[in-house]
PDB file of C-alpha atoms in Angstrom:
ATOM      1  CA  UNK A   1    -113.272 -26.949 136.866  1.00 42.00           C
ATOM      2  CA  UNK A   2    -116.368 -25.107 135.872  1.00 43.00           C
ATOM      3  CA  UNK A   3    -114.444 -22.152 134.364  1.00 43.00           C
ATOM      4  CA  UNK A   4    -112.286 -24.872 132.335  1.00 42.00           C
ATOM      5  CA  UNK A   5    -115.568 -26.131 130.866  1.00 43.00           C
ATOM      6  CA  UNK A   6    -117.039 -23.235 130.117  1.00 45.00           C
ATOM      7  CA  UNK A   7    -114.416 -22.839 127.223  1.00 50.00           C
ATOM      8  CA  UNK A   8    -115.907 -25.253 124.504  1.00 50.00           C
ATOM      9  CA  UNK A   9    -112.378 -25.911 123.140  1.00 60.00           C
ATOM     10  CA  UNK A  10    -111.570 -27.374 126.919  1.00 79.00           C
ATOM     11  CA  UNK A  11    -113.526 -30.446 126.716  1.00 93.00           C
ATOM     12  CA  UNK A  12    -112.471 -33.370 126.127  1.00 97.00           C
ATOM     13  CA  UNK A  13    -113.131 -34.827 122.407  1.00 97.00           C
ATOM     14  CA  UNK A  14    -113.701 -38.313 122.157  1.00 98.00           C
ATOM     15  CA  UNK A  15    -113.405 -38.910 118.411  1.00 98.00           C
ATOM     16  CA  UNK A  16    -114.993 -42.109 117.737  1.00 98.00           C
ATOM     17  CA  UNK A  17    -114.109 -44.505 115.163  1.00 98.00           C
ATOM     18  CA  UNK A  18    -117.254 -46.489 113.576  1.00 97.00           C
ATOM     19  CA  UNK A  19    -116.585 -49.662 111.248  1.00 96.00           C
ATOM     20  CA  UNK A  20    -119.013 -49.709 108.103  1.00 97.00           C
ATOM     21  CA  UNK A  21    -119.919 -53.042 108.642  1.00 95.00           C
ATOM     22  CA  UNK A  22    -122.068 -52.005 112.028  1.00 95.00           C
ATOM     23  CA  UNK A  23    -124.489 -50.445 109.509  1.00 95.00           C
ATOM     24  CA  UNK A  24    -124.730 -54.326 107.430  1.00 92.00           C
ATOM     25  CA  UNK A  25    -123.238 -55.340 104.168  1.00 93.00           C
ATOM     26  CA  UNK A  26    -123.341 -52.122 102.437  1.00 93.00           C
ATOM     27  CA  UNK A  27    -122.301 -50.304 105.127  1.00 94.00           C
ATOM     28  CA  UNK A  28    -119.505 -48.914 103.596  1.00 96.00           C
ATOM     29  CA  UNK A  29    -121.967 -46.897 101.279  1.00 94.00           C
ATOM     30  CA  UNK A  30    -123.900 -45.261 103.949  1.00 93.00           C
ATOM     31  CA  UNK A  31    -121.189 -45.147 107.250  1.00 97.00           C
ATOM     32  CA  UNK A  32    -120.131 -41.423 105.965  1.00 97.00           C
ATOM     33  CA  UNK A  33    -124.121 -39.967 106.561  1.00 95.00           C
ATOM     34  CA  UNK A  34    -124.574 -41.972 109.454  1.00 96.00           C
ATOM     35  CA  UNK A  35    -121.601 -40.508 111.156  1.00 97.00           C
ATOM     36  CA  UNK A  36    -122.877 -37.297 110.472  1.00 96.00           C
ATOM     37  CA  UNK A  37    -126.384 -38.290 111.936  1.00 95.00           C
ATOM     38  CA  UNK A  38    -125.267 -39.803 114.635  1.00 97.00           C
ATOM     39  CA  UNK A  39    -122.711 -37.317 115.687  1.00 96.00           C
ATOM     40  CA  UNK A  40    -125.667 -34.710 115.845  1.00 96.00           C
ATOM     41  CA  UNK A  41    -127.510 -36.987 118.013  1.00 96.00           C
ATOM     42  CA  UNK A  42    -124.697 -37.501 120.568  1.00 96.00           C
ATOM     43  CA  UNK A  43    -124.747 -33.643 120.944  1.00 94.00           C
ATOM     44  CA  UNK A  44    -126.297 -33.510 124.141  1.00 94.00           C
ATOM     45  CA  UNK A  45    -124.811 -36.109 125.229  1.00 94.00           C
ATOM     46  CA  UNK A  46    -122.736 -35.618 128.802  1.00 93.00           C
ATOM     47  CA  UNK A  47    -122.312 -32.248 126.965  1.00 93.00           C
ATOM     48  CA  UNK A  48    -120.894 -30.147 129.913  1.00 93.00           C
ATOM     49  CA  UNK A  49    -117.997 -32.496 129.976  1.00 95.00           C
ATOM     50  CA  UNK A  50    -117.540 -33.663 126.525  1.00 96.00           C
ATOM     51  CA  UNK A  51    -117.869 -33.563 122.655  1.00 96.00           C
ATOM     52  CA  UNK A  52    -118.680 -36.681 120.836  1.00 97.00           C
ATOM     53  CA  UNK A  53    -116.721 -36.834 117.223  1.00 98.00           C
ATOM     54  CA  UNK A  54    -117.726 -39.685 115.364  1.00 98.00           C
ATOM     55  CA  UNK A  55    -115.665 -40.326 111.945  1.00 98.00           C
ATOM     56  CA  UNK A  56    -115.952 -44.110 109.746  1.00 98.00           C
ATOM     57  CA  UNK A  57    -112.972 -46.307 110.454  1.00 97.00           C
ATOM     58  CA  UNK A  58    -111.416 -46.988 107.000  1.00 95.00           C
ATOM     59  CA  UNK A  59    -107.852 -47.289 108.837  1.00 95.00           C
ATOM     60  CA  UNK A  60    -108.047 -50.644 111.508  1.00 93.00           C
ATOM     61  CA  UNK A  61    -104.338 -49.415 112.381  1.00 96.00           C
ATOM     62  CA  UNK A  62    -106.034 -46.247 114.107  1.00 95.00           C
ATOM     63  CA  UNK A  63    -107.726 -46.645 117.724  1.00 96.00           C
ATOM     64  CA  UNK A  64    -111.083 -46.974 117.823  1.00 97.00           C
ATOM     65  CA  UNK A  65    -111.357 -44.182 120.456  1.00 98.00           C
ATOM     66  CA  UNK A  66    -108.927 -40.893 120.313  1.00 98.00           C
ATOM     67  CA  UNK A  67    -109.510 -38.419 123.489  1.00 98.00           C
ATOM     68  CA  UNK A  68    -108.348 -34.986 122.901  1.00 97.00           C
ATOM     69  CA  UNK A  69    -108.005 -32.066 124.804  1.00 96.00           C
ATOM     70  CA  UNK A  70    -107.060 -28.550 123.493  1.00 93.00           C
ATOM     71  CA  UNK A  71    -106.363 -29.922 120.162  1.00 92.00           C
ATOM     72  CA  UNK A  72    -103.449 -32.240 122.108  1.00 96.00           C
ATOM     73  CA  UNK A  73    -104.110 -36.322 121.870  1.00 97.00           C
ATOM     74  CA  UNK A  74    -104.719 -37.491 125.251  1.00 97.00           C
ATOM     75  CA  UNK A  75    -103.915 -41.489 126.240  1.00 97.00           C
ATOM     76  CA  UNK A  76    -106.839 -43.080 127.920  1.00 97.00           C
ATOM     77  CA  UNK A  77    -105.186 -42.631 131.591  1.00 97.00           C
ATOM     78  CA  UNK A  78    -105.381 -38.821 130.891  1.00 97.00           C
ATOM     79  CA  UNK A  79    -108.731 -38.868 129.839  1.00 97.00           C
ATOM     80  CA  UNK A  80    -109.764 -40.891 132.755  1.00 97.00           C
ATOM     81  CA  UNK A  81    -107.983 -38.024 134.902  1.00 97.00           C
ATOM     82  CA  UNK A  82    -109.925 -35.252 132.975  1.00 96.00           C
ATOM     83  CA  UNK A  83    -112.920 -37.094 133.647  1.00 96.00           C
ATOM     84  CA  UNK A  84    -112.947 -37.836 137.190  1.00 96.00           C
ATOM     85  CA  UNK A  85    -111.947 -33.769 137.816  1.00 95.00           C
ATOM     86  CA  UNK A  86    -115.158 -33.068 136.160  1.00 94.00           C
ATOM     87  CA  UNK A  87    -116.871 -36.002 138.627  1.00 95.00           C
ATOM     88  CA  UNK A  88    -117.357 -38.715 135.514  1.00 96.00           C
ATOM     89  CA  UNK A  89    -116.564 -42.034 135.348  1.00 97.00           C
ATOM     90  CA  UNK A  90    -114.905 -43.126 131.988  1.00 97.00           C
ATOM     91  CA  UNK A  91    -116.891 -46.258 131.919  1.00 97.00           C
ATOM     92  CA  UNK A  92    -119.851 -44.893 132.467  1.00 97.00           C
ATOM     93  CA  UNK A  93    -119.777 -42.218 130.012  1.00 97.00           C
ATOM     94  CA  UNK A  94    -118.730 -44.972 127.508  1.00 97.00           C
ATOM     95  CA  UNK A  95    -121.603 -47.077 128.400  1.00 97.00           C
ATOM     96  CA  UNK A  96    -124.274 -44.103 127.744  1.00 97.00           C
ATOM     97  CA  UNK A  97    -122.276 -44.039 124.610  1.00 97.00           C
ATOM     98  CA  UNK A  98    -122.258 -47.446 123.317  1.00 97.00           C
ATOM     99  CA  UNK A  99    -126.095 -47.761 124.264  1.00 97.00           C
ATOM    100  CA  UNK A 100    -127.203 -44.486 122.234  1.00 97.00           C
ATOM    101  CA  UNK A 101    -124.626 -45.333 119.333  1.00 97.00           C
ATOM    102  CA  UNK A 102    -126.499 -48.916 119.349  1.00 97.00           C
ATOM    103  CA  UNK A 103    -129.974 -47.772 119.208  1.00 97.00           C
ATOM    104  CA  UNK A 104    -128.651 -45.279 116.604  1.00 97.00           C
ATOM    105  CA  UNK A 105    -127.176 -47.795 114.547  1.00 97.00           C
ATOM    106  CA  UNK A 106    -130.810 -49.711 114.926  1.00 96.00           C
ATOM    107  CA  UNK A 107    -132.978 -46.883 114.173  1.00 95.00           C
ATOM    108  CA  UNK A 108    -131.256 -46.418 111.154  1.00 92.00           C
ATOM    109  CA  UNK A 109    -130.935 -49.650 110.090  1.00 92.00           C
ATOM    110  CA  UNK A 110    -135.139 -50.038 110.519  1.00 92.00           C
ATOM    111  CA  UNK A 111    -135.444 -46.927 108.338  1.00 89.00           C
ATOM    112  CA  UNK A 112    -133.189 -48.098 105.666  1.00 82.00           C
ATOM    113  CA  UNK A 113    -134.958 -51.876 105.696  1.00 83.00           C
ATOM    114  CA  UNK A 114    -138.376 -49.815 105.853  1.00 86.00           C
ATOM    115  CA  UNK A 115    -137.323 -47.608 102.949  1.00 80.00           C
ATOM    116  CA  UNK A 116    -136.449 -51.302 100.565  1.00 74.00           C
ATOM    117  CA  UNK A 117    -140.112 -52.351 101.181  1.00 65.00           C
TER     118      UNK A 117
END
């Protein structure tokens, strides 16, 4: 499994879908730099095993989460598969996520209040 992940274009990408209004009422004007922010952040996250995408969620027919793997759409069960090969648990990965996404999400939100004073 090492060799696999040595490849950057072999781990998984978990594209994550972010809804403006997480960033307040005028979300929707500043989701597009957070993303970008953000997804620069999340870098280092779990890093040897995966690659955090994070794109704003204008479409609420699209999943929330989309795991990918070579460029091919994986369903969650595959994912979880991928995951535990490389000795991760899915929900614990996502829970590292969620809480760095949150305090993210409130870091920015403190400079933007900050920036109206």
């Amino acid at each position: 499994m090492s060799d696999l992940l040595s490849n950057l274009d072999d781990k998984l990408v978990i594209l994550f879908r972010l809804e403006p209004g997480c960033l307040g009422p005028d979300g929707l004007e500043h989701i597009e730099v957070f993303c970008n922010i953000a997804e620069r952040a999340l870098q280092s996250l779990n890093q040897s095993v995966c690659r955090w995408r994070l794109t704003p969620r204008y479409d609420k027919s699209l999943d929330e989460v989309q795991y990918s793997l070579a460029g091919k759409v994986l369903p969650l069960d595959k994912a979880i598969k991928y995951l535990q090969a490389c000795h991760t648990e899915h929900s614990q990965l996502m829970g590292a996520f969620e809480d760095k996404l949150t305090q993210l999400i409130n870091q920015y939100l403190d400079r933007k209040a900050s920036l109206k004073t």
